[in-house]
mmCIF file of C-alpha atoms in Angstrom:
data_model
loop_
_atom_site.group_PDB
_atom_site.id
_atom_site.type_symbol
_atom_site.label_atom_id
_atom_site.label_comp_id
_atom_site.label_asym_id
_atom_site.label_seq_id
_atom_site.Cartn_x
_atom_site.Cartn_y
_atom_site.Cartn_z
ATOM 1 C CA UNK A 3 104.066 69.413 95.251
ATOM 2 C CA UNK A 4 107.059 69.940 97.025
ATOM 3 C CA UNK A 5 108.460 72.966 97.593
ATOM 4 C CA UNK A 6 111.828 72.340 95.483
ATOM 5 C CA UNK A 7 109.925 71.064 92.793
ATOM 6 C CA UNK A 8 107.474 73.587 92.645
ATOM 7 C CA UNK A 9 110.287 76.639 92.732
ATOM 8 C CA UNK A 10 111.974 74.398 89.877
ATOM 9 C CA UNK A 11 108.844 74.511 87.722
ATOM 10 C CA UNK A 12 108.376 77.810 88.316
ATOM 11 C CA UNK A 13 111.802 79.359 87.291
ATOM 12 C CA UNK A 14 111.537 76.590 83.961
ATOM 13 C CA UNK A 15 108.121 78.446 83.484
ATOM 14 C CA UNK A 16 110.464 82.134 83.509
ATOM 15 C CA UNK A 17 113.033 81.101 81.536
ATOM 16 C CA UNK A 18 110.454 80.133 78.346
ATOM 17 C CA UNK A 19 108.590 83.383 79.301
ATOM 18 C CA UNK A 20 109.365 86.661 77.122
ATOM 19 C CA UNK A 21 111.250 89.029 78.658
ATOM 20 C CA UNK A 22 110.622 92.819 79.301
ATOM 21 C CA UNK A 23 113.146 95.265 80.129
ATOM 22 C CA UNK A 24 112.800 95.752 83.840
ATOM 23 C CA UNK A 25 112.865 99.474 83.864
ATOM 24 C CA UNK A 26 110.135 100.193 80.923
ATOM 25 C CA UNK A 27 107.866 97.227 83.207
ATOM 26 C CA UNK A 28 108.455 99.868 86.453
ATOM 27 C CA UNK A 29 107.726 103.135 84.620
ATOM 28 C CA UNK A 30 104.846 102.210 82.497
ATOM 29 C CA UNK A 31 103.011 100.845 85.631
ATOM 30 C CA UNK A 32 104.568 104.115 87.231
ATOM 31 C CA UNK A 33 102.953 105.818 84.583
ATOM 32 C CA UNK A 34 99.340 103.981 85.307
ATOM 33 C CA UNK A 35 99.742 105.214 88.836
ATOM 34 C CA UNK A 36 100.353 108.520 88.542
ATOM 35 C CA UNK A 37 97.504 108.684 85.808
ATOM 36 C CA UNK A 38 95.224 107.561 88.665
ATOM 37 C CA UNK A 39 96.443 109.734 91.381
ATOM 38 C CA UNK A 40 95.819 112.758 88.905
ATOM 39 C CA UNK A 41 92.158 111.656 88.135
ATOM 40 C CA UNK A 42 90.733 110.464 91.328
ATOM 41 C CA UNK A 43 91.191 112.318 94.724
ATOM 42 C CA UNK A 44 91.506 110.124 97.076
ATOM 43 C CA UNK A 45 94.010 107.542 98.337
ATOM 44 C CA UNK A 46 90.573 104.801 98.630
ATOM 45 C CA UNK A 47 90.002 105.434 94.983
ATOM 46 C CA UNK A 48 92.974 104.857 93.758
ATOM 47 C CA UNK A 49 93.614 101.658 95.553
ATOM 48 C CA UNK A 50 90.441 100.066 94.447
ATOM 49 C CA UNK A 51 91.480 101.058 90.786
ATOM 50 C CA UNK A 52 94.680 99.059 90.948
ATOM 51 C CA UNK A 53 92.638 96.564 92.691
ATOM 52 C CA UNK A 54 90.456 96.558 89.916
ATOM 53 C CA UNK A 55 93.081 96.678 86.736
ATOM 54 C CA UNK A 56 94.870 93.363 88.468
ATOM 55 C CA UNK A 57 91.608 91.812 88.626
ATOM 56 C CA UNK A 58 91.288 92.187 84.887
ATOM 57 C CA UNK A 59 95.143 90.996 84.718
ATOM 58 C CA UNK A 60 94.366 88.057 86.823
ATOM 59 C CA UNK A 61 91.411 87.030 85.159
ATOM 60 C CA UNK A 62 93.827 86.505 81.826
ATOM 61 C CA UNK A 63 97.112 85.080 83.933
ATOM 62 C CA UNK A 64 95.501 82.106 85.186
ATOM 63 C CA UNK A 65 94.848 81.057 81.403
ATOM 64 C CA UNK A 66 98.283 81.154 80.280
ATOM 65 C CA UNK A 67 99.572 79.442 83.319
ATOM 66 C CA UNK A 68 97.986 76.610 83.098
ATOM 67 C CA UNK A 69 98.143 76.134 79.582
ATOM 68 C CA UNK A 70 102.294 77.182 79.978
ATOM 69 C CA UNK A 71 102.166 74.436 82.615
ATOM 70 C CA UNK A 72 100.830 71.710 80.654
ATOM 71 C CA UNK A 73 102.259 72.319 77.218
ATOM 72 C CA UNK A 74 105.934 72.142 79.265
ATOM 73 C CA UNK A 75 105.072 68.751 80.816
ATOM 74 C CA UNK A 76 105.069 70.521 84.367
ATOM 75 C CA UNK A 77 102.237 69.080 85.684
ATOM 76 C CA UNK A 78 100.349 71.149 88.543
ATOM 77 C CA UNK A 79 97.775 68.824 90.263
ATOM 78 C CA UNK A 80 94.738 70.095 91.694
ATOM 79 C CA UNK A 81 94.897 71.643 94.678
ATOM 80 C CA UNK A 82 93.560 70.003 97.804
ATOM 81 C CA UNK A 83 94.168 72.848 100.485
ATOM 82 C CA UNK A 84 94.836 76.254 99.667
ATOM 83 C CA UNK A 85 98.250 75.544 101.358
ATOM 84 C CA UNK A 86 98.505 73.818 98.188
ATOM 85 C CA UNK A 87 97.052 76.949 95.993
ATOM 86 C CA UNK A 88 99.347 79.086 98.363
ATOM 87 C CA UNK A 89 102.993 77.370 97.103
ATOM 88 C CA UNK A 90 101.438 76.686 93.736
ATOM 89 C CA UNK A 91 100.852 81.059 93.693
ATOM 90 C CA UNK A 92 103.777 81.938 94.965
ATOM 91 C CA UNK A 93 106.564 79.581 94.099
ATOM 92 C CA UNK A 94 105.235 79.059 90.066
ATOM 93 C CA UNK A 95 102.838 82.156 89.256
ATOM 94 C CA UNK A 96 104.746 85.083 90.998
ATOM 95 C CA UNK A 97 107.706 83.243 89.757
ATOM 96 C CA UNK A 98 106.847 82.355 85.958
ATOM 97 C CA UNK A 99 105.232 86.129 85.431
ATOM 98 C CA UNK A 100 107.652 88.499 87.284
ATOM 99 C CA UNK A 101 110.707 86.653 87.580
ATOM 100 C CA UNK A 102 110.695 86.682 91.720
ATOM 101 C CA UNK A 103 110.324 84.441 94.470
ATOM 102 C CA UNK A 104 107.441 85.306 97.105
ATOM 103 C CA UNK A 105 107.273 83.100 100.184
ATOM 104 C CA UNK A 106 104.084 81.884 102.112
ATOM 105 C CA UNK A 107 103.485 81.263 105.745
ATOM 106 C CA UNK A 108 101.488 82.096 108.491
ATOM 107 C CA UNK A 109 98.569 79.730 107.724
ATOM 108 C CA UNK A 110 95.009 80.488 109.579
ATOM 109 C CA UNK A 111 94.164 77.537 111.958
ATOM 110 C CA UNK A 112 91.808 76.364 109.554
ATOM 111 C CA UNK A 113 94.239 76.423 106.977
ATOM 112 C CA UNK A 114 91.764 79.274 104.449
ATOM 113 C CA UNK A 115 94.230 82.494 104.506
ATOM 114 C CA UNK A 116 97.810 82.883 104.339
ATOM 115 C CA UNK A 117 99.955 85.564 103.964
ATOM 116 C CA UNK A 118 102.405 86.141 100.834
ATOM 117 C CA UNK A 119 105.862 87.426 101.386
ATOM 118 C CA UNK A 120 107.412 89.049 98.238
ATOM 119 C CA UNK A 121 111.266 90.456 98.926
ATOM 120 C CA UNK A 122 111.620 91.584 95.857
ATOM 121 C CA UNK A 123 109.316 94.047 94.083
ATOM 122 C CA UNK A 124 109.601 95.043 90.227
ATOM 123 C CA UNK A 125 107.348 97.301 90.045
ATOM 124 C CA UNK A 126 108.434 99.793 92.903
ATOM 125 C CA UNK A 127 112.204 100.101 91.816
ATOM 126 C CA UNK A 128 112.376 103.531 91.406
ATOM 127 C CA UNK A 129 109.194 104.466 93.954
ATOM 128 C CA UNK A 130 109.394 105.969 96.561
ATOM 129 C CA UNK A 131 106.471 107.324 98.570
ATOM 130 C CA UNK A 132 106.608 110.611 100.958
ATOM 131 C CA UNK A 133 105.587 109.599 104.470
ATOM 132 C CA UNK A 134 101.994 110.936 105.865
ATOM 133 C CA UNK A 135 103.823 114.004 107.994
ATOM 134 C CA UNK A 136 105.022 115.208 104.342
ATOM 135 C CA UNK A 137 101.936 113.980 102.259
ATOM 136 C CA UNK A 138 99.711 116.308 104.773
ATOM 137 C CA UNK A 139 102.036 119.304 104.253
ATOM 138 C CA UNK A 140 102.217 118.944 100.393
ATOM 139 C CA UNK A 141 98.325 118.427 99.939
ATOM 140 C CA UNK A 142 97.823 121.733 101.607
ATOM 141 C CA UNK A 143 94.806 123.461 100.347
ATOM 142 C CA UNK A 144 95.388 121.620 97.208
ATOM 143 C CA UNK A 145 92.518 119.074 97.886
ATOM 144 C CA UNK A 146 95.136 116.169 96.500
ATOM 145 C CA UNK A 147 95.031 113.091 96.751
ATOM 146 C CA UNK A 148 97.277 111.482 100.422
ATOM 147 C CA UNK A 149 100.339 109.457 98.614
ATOM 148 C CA UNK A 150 101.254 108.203 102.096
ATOM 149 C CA UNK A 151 97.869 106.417 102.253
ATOM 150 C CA UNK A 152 98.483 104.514 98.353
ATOM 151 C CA UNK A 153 98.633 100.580 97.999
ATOM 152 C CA UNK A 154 101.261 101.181 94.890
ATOM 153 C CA UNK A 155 101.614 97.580 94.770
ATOM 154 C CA UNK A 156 98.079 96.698 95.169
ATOM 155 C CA UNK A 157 97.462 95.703 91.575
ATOM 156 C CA UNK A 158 99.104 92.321 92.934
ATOM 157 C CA UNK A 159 95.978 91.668 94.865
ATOM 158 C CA UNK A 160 93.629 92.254 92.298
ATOM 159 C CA UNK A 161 96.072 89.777 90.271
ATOM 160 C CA UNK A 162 95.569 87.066 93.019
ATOM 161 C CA UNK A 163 92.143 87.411 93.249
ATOM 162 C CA UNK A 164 91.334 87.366 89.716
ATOM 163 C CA UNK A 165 93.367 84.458 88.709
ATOM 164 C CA UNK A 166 91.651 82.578 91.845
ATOM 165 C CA UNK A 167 88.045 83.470 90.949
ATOM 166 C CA UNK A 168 88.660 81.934 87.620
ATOM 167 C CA UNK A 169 89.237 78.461 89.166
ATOM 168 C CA UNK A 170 86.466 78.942 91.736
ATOM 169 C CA UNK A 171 88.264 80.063 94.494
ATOM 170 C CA UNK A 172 86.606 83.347 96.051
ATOM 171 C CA UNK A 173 89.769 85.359 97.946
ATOM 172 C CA UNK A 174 90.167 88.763 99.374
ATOM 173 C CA UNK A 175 93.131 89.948 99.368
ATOM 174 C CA UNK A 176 94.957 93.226 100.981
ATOM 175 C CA UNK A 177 98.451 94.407 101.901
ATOM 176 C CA UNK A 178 99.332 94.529 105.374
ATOM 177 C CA UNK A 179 103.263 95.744 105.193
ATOM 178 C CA UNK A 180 104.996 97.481 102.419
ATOM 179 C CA UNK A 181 108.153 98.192 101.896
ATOM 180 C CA UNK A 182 107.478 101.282 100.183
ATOM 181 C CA UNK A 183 105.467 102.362 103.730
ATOM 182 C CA UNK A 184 108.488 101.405 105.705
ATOM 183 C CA UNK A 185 108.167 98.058 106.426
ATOM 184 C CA UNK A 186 111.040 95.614 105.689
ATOM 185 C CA UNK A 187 109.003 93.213 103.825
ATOM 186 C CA UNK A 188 105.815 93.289 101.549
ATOM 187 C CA UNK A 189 103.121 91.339 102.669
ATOM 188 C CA UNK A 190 99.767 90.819 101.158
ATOM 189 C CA UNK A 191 97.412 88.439 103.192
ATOM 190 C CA UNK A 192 94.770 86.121 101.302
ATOM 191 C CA UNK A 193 91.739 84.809 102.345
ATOM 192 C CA UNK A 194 89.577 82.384 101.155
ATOM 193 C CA UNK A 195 85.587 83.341 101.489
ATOM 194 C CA UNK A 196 84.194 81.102 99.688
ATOM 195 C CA UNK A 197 85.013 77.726 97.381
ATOM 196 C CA UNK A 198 82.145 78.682 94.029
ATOM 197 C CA UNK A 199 80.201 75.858 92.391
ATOM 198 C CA UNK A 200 81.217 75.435 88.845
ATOM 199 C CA UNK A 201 78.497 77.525 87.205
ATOM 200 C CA UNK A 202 79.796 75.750 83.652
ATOM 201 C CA UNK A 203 77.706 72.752 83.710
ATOM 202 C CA UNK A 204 74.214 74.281 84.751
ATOM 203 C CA UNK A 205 72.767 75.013 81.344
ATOM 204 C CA UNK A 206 73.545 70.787 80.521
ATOM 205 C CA UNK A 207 71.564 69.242 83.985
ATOM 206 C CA UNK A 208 68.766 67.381 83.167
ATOM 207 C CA UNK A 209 65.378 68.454 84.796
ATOM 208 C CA UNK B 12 83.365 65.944 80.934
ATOM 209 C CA UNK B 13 83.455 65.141 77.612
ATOM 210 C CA UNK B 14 87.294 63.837 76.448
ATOM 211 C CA UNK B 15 86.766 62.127 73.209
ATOM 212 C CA UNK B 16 83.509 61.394 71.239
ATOM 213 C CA UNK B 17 84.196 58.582 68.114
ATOM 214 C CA UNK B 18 81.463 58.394 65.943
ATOM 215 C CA UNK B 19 80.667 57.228 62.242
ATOM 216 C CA UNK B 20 83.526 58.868 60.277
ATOM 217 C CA UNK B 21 83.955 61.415 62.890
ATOM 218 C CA UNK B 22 85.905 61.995 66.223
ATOM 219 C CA UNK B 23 85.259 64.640 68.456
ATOM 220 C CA UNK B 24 87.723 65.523 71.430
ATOM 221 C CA UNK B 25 87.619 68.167 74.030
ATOM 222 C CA UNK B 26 89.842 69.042 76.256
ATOM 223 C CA UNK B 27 88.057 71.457 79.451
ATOM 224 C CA UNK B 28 90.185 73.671 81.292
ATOM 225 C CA UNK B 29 90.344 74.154 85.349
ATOM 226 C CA UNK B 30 89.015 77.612 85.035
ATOM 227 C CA UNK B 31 85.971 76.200 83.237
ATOM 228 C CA UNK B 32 86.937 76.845 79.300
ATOM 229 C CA UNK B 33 86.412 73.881 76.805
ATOM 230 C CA UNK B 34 88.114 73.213 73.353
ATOM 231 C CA UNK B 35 86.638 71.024 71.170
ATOM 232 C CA UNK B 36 88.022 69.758 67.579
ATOM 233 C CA UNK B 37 86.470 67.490 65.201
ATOM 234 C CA UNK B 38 88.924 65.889 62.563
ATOM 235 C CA UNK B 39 88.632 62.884 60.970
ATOM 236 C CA UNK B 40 89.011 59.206 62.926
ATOM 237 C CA UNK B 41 92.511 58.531 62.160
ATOM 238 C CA UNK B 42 93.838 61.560 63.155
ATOM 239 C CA UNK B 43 96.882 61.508 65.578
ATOM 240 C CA UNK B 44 97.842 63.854 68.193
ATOM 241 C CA UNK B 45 94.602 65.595 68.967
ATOM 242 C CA UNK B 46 95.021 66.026 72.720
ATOM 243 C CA UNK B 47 98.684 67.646 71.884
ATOM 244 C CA UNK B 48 96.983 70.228 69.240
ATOM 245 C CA UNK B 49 94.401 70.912 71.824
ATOM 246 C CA UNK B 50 96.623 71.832 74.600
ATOM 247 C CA UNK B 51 98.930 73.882 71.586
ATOM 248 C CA UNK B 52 95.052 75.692 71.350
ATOM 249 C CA UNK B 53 95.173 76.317 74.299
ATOM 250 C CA UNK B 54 98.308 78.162 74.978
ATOM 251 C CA UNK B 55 96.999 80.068 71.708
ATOM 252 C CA UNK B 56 94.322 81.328 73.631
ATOM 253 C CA UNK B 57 96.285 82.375 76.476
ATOM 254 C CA UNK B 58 98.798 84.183 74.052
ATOM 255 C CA UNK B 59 96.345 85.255 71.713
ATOM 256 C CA UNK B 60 92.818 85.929 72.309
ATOM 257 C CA UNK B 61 93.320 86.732 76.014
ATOM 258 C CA UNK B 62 95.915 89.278 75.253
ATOM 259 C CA UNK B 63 93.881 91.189 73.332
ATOM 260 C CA UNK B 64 92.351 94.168 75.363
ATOM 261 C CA UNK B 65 89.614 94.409 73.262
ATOM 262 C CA UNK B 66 88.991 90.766 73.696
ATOM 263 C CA UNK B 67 85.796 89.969 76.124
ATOM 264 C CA UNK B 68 85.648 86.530 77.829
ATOM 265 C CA UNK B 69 83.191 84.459 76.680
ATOM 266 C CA UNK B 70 82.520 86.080 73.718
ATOM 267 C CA UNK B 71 83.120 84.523 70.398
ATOM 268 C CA UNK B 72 87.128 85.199 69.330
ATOM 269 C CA UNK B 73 87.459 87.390 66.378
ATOM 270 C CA UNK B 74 90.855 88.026 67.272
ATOM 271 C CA UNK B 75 93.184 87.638 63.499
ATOM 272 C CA UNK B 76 96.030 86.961 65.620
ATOM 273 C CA UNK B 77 94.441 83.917 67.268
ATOM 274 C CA UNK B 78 92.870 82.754 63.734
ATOM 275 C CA UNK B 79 96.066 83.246 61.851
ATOM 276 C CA UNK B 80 98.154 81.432 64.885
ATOM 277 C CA UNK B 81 95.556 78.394 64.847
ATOM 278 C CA UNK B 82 95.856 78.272 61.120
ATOM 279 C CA UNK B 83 99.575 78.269 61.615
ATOM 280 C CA UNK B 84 99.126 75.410 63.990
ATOM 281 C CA UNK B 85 97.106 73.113 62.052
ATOM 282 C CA UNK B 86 99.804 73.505 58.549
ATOM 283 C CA UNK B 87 102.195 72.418 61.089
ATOM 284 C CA UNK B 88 100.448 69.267 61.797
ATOM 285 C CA UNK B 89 99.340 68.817 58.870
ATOM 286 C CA UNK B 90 102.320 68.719 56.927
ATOM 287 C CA UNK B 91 103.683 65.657 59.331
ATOM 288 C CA UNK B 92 100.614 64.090 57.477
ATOM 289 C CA UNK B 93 97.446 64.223 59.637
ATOM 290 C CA UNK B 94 94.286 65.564 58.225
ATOM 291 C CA UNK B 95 92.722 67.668 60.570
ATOM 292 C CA UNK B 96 88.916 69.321 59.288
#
């Protein structure tokens, strides 16, 4: 698809979407953060929970895209390349569901990982995160949990690499800059490990 | 896979998904529009049964949202005269 076309689809995709109030989006998943920093102690943990809960989100997303897609006549062909599955993530999913534009570039040689660039973040509006010189003189004896060290964001990973496992695409994804961490940009790198057989049609193959 | 099956008084269509889910509806032959009310299932499912957190995949739907939403769908369609089973 090209790229105007695909950003076109993708905002026609928002506009039939239902609409949340930004702020009540930002402090629920606030919330769901903080609830996790108060049961699990470290930074690690905490990650891999958000990781986890956007799995389970992505898992769901995918669905609704494509049925979105299709039932407004925007067709989304297969993807050949994951250059393809790269613009079709970032320009009509991140789009359609949260209402932002991400950008992707810096394509591996071989063309299997990319990195996302998302300028805008919903979700961190009000966030901000202490840096590790005051995380390590808050935790004290307190055996806390290191805020410096949290992926706040990183439910977006899980998100990607749910919504890709469901169409057979095994990714790992991880943020390498965030804004919230300092860094001007967020960036979340995919990569593709493996392309699944269709498990669907084993239980129908004749012997 | 499998797009339309017509049989002796019977027609069977599916429509399968790209993350590996299939429809299928069996109405009568002369029925109109089944592709359409299968992608309209579809985008049920999405809205519906998936939304539910209580809701496993792959599991049958017992969802009443989804149920009463399909219903809804099919007195739409049928009251622009199809006869869906």
């Amino acid at each position: 698809m090209s790229k105007s076309s695909a950003s076109a689809s993708g905002h026609a995709l928002w506009a039939k979407m239902p609409k949340a109030n930004a702020e009540l989006f930002a402090l629920t998943y606030g919330s769901l953060v903080t609830e996790l920093v108060r049961d699990y102690d470290n930074a690690d943990e905490v990650n891999s929970q958000l990781d986890r809960i956007g799995h389970s989100i992505g898992v769901r997303c995918v669905d609704e895209f494509l049925s979105k897609a299709e039932v407004s006549g925007i067709n989304i062909p297969p993807c050949q390349t994951m250059k393809d599955t790269a613009d079709v993530v970032a320009r009509i999913g991140f789009r359609m569901f949260l209402g932002v534009s991400a950008e992707v570039a810096n394509f591996s040689p071989d063309g299997s990982a990319f990195s996302l660039f998302l300028y805008d973040n919903p979700l961190s509006i009000f966030v901000e995160l202490p840096s590790s010189e005051e995380a390590a003189a808050t935790m004290g004896g307190a055996g806390g949990c290191d805020l410096s060290k949290i992926k706040y964001s990183n439910v977006f990973c899980g998100v990607i690499r749910g919504a890709l496992e469901q169409v057979n695409l095994k990714v790992e994804c991880r943020f390498v800059r965030d804004a919230l961490r300092g860094d001007d940009v967020n960036e979340i790198r995919v990569e593709l490990k493996e392309v699944l057989m269709d498990g669907a049609g084993e239980d129908y193959q004749e012997e | 896979g499998i797009e339309k099956i017509e049989a002796g008084g019977i027609v069977l269509c599916c429509l399968q998904t790209r993350t590996g889910v299939k429809f299928v509806i069996t109405a009568e032959p002369s029925t109109p529009d089944l592709d359409l009310m299968l992608r309209e299932i579809y985008v049920l499912y999405s809205d519906c049964a998936l939304k539910d957190p209580f809701y496993e995949l792959e599991m049958p739907i017992r969802t009443d949202l989804f149920t009463s939403a399909v219903d809804a769908l099919l007195e739409r369609f049928d009251s622009r005269g199809t006869k869906v089973r």
